[in-house]
Amino acid sequence: MDASRRPSGIQQLLAAEQEAQQIISTARAAKSARLRQAKEEAEREIAEYRAQMEADFQKKLAETSGDSGANVKRLEQETNEKIAQLKQQAASISPEVIQMLLRHVTTVKN
């Protein structure tokens, strides 16, 4: 009886081994498919993020370059105001400076 059970036991072991190999190959295929899917998802997310960052950059670039004309005008106005202020100050103390220079030039020290 043992002799008749051995071949069927070996057959069962071989069948179990084949089934295990099929399970393993199916699991490997599923793992491989999931890795491909994850890679595709990651690439899609990266592309979306890159597009968003590029859009933000272009928006900020447009904002700053659009304001550069306004900044130049503002700086010119501030510069002209400062020049006018300095001319006014120079005009107000000019007579005093002239008197001081004349006094020092015409005074002879022994």
PDB file of C-alpha atoms in Angstrom:
ATOM      1  CA  MET A   1       0.000   0.000   0.000  1.00  0.00           C
ATOM      2  CA  ASP A   2       2.888   2.285   0.673  1.00  0.00           C
ATOM      3  CA  ALA A   3       4.154   1.610  -2.806  1.00  0.00           C
ATOM      4  CA  SER A   4       0.918   2.746  -4.366  1.00  0.00           C
ATOM      5  CA  ARG A   5       0.698   5.861  -2.193  1.00  0.00           C
ATOM      6  CA  ARG A   6       4.232   7.053  -2.980  1.00  0.00           C
ATOM      7  CA  PRO A   7       3.658   7.843  -6.628  1.00  0.00           C
ATOM      8  CA  SER A   8       0.481   9.701  -5.840  1.00  0.00           C
ATOM      9  CA  GLY A   9       2.280  11.539  -2.997  1.00  0.00           C
ATOM     10  CA  ILE A  10       5.067  12.533  -5.382  1.00  0.00           C
ATOM     11  CA  GLN A  11       2.455  13.585  -7.922  1.00  0.00           C
ATOM     12  CA  GLN A  12       0.788  15.693  -5.273  1.00  0.00           C
ATOM     13  CA  LEU A  13       4.116  17.283  -4.342  1.00  0.00           C
ATOM     14  CA  LEU A  14       4.879  18.059  -7.986  1.00  0.00           C
ATOM     15  CA  ALA A  15       1.414  19.501  -8.464  1.00  0.00           C
ATOM     16  CA  ALA A  16       1.787  21.608  -5.312  1.00  0.00           C
ATOM     17  CA  GLU A  17       5.200  22.830  -6.514  1.00  0.00           C
ATOM     18  CA  GLN A  18       3.773  23.814  -9.906  1.00  0.00           C
ATOM     19  CA  GLU A  19       0.904  25.599  -8.211  1.00  0.00           C
ATOM     20  CA  ALA A  20       3.355  27.446  -5.961  1.00  0.00           C
ATOM     21  CA  GLN A  21       5.415  28.485  -8.995  1.00  0.00           C
ATOM     22  CA  GLN A  22       2.283  29.769 -10.700  1.00  0.00           C
ATOM     23  CA  ILE A  23       1.335  31.743  -7.597  1.00  0.00           C
ATOM     24  CA  ILE A  24       4.850  33.200  -7.417  1.00  0.00           C
ATOM     25  CA  SER A  25       4.903  34.112 -11.113  1.00  0.00           C
ATOM     26  CA  THR A  26       1.447  35.685 -10.820  1.00  0.00           C
ATOM     27  CA  ALA A  27       2.606  37.679  -7.780  1.00  0.00           C
ATOM     28  CA  ARG A  28       5.753  38.818  -9.621  1.00  0.00           C
ATOM     29  CA  ALA A  29       3.695  39.887 -12.620  1.00  0.00           C
ATOM     30  CA  ALA A  30       1.295  41.782 -10.346  1.00  0.00           C
ATOM     31  CA  LYS A  31       4.224  43.432  -8.558  1.00  0.00           C
ATOM     32  CA  SER A  32       5.784  44.402 -11.877  1.00  0.00           C
ATOM     33  CA  ALA A  33       2.488  45.838 -13.121  1.00  0.00           C
ATOM     34  CA  ARG A  34       2.015  47.799  -9.902  1.00  0.00           C
ATOM     35  CA  LEU A  35       5.548  49.193 -10.138  1.00  0.00           C
ATOM     36  CA  ARG A  36       4.887  50.344 -13.718  1.00  0.00           C
ATOM     37  CA  GLN A  37       1.615  51.901 -12.624  1.00  0.00           C
ATOM     38  CA  ALA A  38       3.288  53.659  -9.677  1.00  0.00           C
ATOM     39  CA  LYS A  39       6.028  54.965 -11.977  1.00  0.00           C
ATOM     40  CA  GLU A  40       3.447  56.314 -14.430  1.00  0.00           C
ATOM     41  CA  GLU A  41       1.508  57.974 -11.601  1.00  0.00           C
ATOM     42  CA  ALA A  42       4.695  59.524 -10.245  1.00  0.00           C
ATOM     43  CA  GLU A  43       5.678  60.832 -13.673  1.00  0.00           C
ATOM     44  CA  ARG A  44       2.197  62.305 -14.119  1.00  0.00           C
ATOM     45  CA  GLU A  45       2.375  64.013 -10.717  1.00  0.00           C
ATOM     46  CA  ILE A  46       5.842  65.342 -11.523  1.00  0.00           C
ATOM     47  CA  ALA A  47       4.602  66.725 -14.839  1.00  0.00           C
ATOM     48  CA  GLU A  48       1.636  68.402 -13.127  1.00  0.00           C
ATOM     49  CA  TYR A  49       3.866  69.880 -10.414  1.00  0.00           C
ATOM     50  CA  ARG A  50       6.376  71.101 -12.998  1.00  0.00           C
ATOM     51  CA  ALA A  51       3.590  72.713 -15.028  1.00  0.00           C
ATOM     52  CA  GLN A  52       2.208  74.399 -11.924  1.00  0.00           C
ATOM     53  CA  MET A  53       5.643  75.725 -10.894  1.00  0.00           C
ATOM     54  CA  GLU A  54       6.287  76.962 -14.436  1.00  0.00           C
ATOM     55  CA  ALA A  55       2.920  78.747 -14.483  1.00  0.00           C
ATOM     56  CA  ASP A  56       3.678  80.378 -11.109  1.00  0.00           C
ATOM     57  CA  PHE A  57       7.110  81.429 -12.356  1.00  0.00           C
ATOM     58  CA  GLN A  58       5.695  82.912 -15.558  1.00  0.00           C
ATOM     59  CA  LYS A  59       3.038  84.742 -13.535  1.00  0.00           C
ATOM     60  CA  LYS A  60       5.603  86.250 -11.184  1.00  0.00           C
ATOM     61  CA  LEU A  61       7.855  87.100 -14.106  1.00  0.00           C
ATOM     62  CA  ALA A  62       4.988  88.901 -15.828  1.00  0.00           C
ATOM     63  CA  GLU A  63       4.129  90.764 -12.626  1.00  0.00           C
ATOM     64  CA  THR A  64       7.688  91.947 -12.004  1.00  0.00           C
ATOM     65  CA  SER A  65       8.468  92.849 -15.599  1.00  0.00           C
ATOM     66  CA  GLY A  66       5.152  94.668 -15.925  1.00  0.00           C
ATOM     67  CA  ASP A  67       5.961  96.732 -12.856  1.00  0.00           C
ATOM     68  CA  SER A  68       9.464  97.614 -14.012  1.00  0.00           C
ATOM     69  CA  GLY A  69       8.110 100.529 -16.065  1.00  0.00           C
ATOM     70  CA  ALA A  70       6.178 101.762 -13.049  1.00  0.00           C
ATOM     71  CA  ASN A  71       9.269 101.323 -10.864  1.00  0.00           C
ATOM     72  CA  VAL A  72      11.395 103.335 -13.287  1.00  0.00           C
ATOM     73  CA  LYS A  73       8.833 106.142 -13.328  1.00  0.00           C
ATOM     74  CA  ARG A  74       8.601 106.122  -9.540  1.00  0.00           C
ATOM     75  CA  LEU A  75      12.390 106.224  -9.178  1.00  0.00           C
ATOM     76  CA  GLU A  76      12.660 109.086 -11.674  1.00  0.00           C
ATOM     77  CA  GLN A  77      10.021 111.042  -9.774  1.00  0.00           C
ATOM     78  CA  GLU A  78      11.759 110.445  -6.436  1.00  0.00           C
ATOM     79  CA  THR A  79      15.105 111.458  -7.961  1.00  0.00           C
ATOM     80  CA  ASN A  80      13.669 114.656  -9.431  1.00  0.00           C
ATOM     81  CA  GLU A  81      12.057 115.526  -6.084  1.00  0.00           C
ATOM     82  CA  LYS A  82      15.367 114.953  -4.279  1.00  0.00           C
ATOM     83  CA  ILE A  83      17.245 117.094  -6.828  1.00  0.00           C
ATOM     84  CA  ALA A  84      14.706 119.898  -6.426  1.00  0.00           C
ATOM     85  CA  GLN A  85      15.017 119.668  -2.647  1.00  0.00           C
ATOM     86  CA  LEU A  86      18.832 119.849  -2.800  1.00  0.00           C
ATOM     87  CA  LYS A  87      18.706 122.843  -5.191  1.00  0.00           C
ATOM     88  CA  GLN A  88      16.338 124.627  -2.816  1.00  0.00           C
ATOM     89  CA  GLN A  89      18.655 123.976   0.138  1.00  0.00           C
ATOM     90  CA  ALA A  90      21.666 125.157  -1.872  1.00  0.00           C
ATOM     91  CA  ALA A  91      19.836 128.318  -2.912  1.00  0.00           C
ATOM     92  CA  SER A  92      18.850 129.090   0.669  1.00  0.00           C
ATOM     93  CA  ILE A  93      22.399 128.889   2.043  1.00  0.00           C
ATOM     94  CA  SER A  94      24.167 130.238  -1.037  1.00  0.00           C
ATOM     95  CA  PRO A  95      24.343 133.893   0.176  1.00  0.00           C
ATOM     96  CA  GLU A  96      25.837 132.813   3.510  1.00  0.00           C
ATOM     97  CA  VAL A  97      28.468 130.670   1.766  1.00  0.00           C
ATOM     98  CA  ILE A  98      29.397 133.535  -0.575  1.00  0.00           C
ATOM     99  CA  GLN A  99      29.781 135.923   2.373  1.00  0.00           C
ATOM    100  CA  MET A 100      31.940 133.417   4.247  1.00  0.00           C
ATOM    101  CA  LEU A 101      34.181 132.833   1.222  1.00  0.00           C
ATOM    102  CA  LEU A 102      34.564 136.580   0.598  1.00  0.00           C
ATOM    103  CA  ARG A 103      35.396 137.175   4.248  1.00  0.00           C
ATOM    104  CA  HIS A 104      38.094 134.470   4.243  1.00  0.00           C
ATOM    105  CA  VAL A 105      39.551 135.599   0.898  1.00  0.00           C
ATOM    106  CA  THR A 106      39.701 139.265   1.736  1.00  0.00           C
ATOM    107  CA  THR A 107      40.967 138.877   5.276  1.00  0.00           C
ATOM    108  CA  VAL A 108      44.741 138.860   5.546  1.00  0.00           C
ATOM    109  CA  LYS A 109      46.320 137.285   8.577  1.00  0.00           C
ATOM    110  CA  ASN A 110      49.735 138.392   9.841  1.00  0.00           C
TER     111      ASN A 110
END
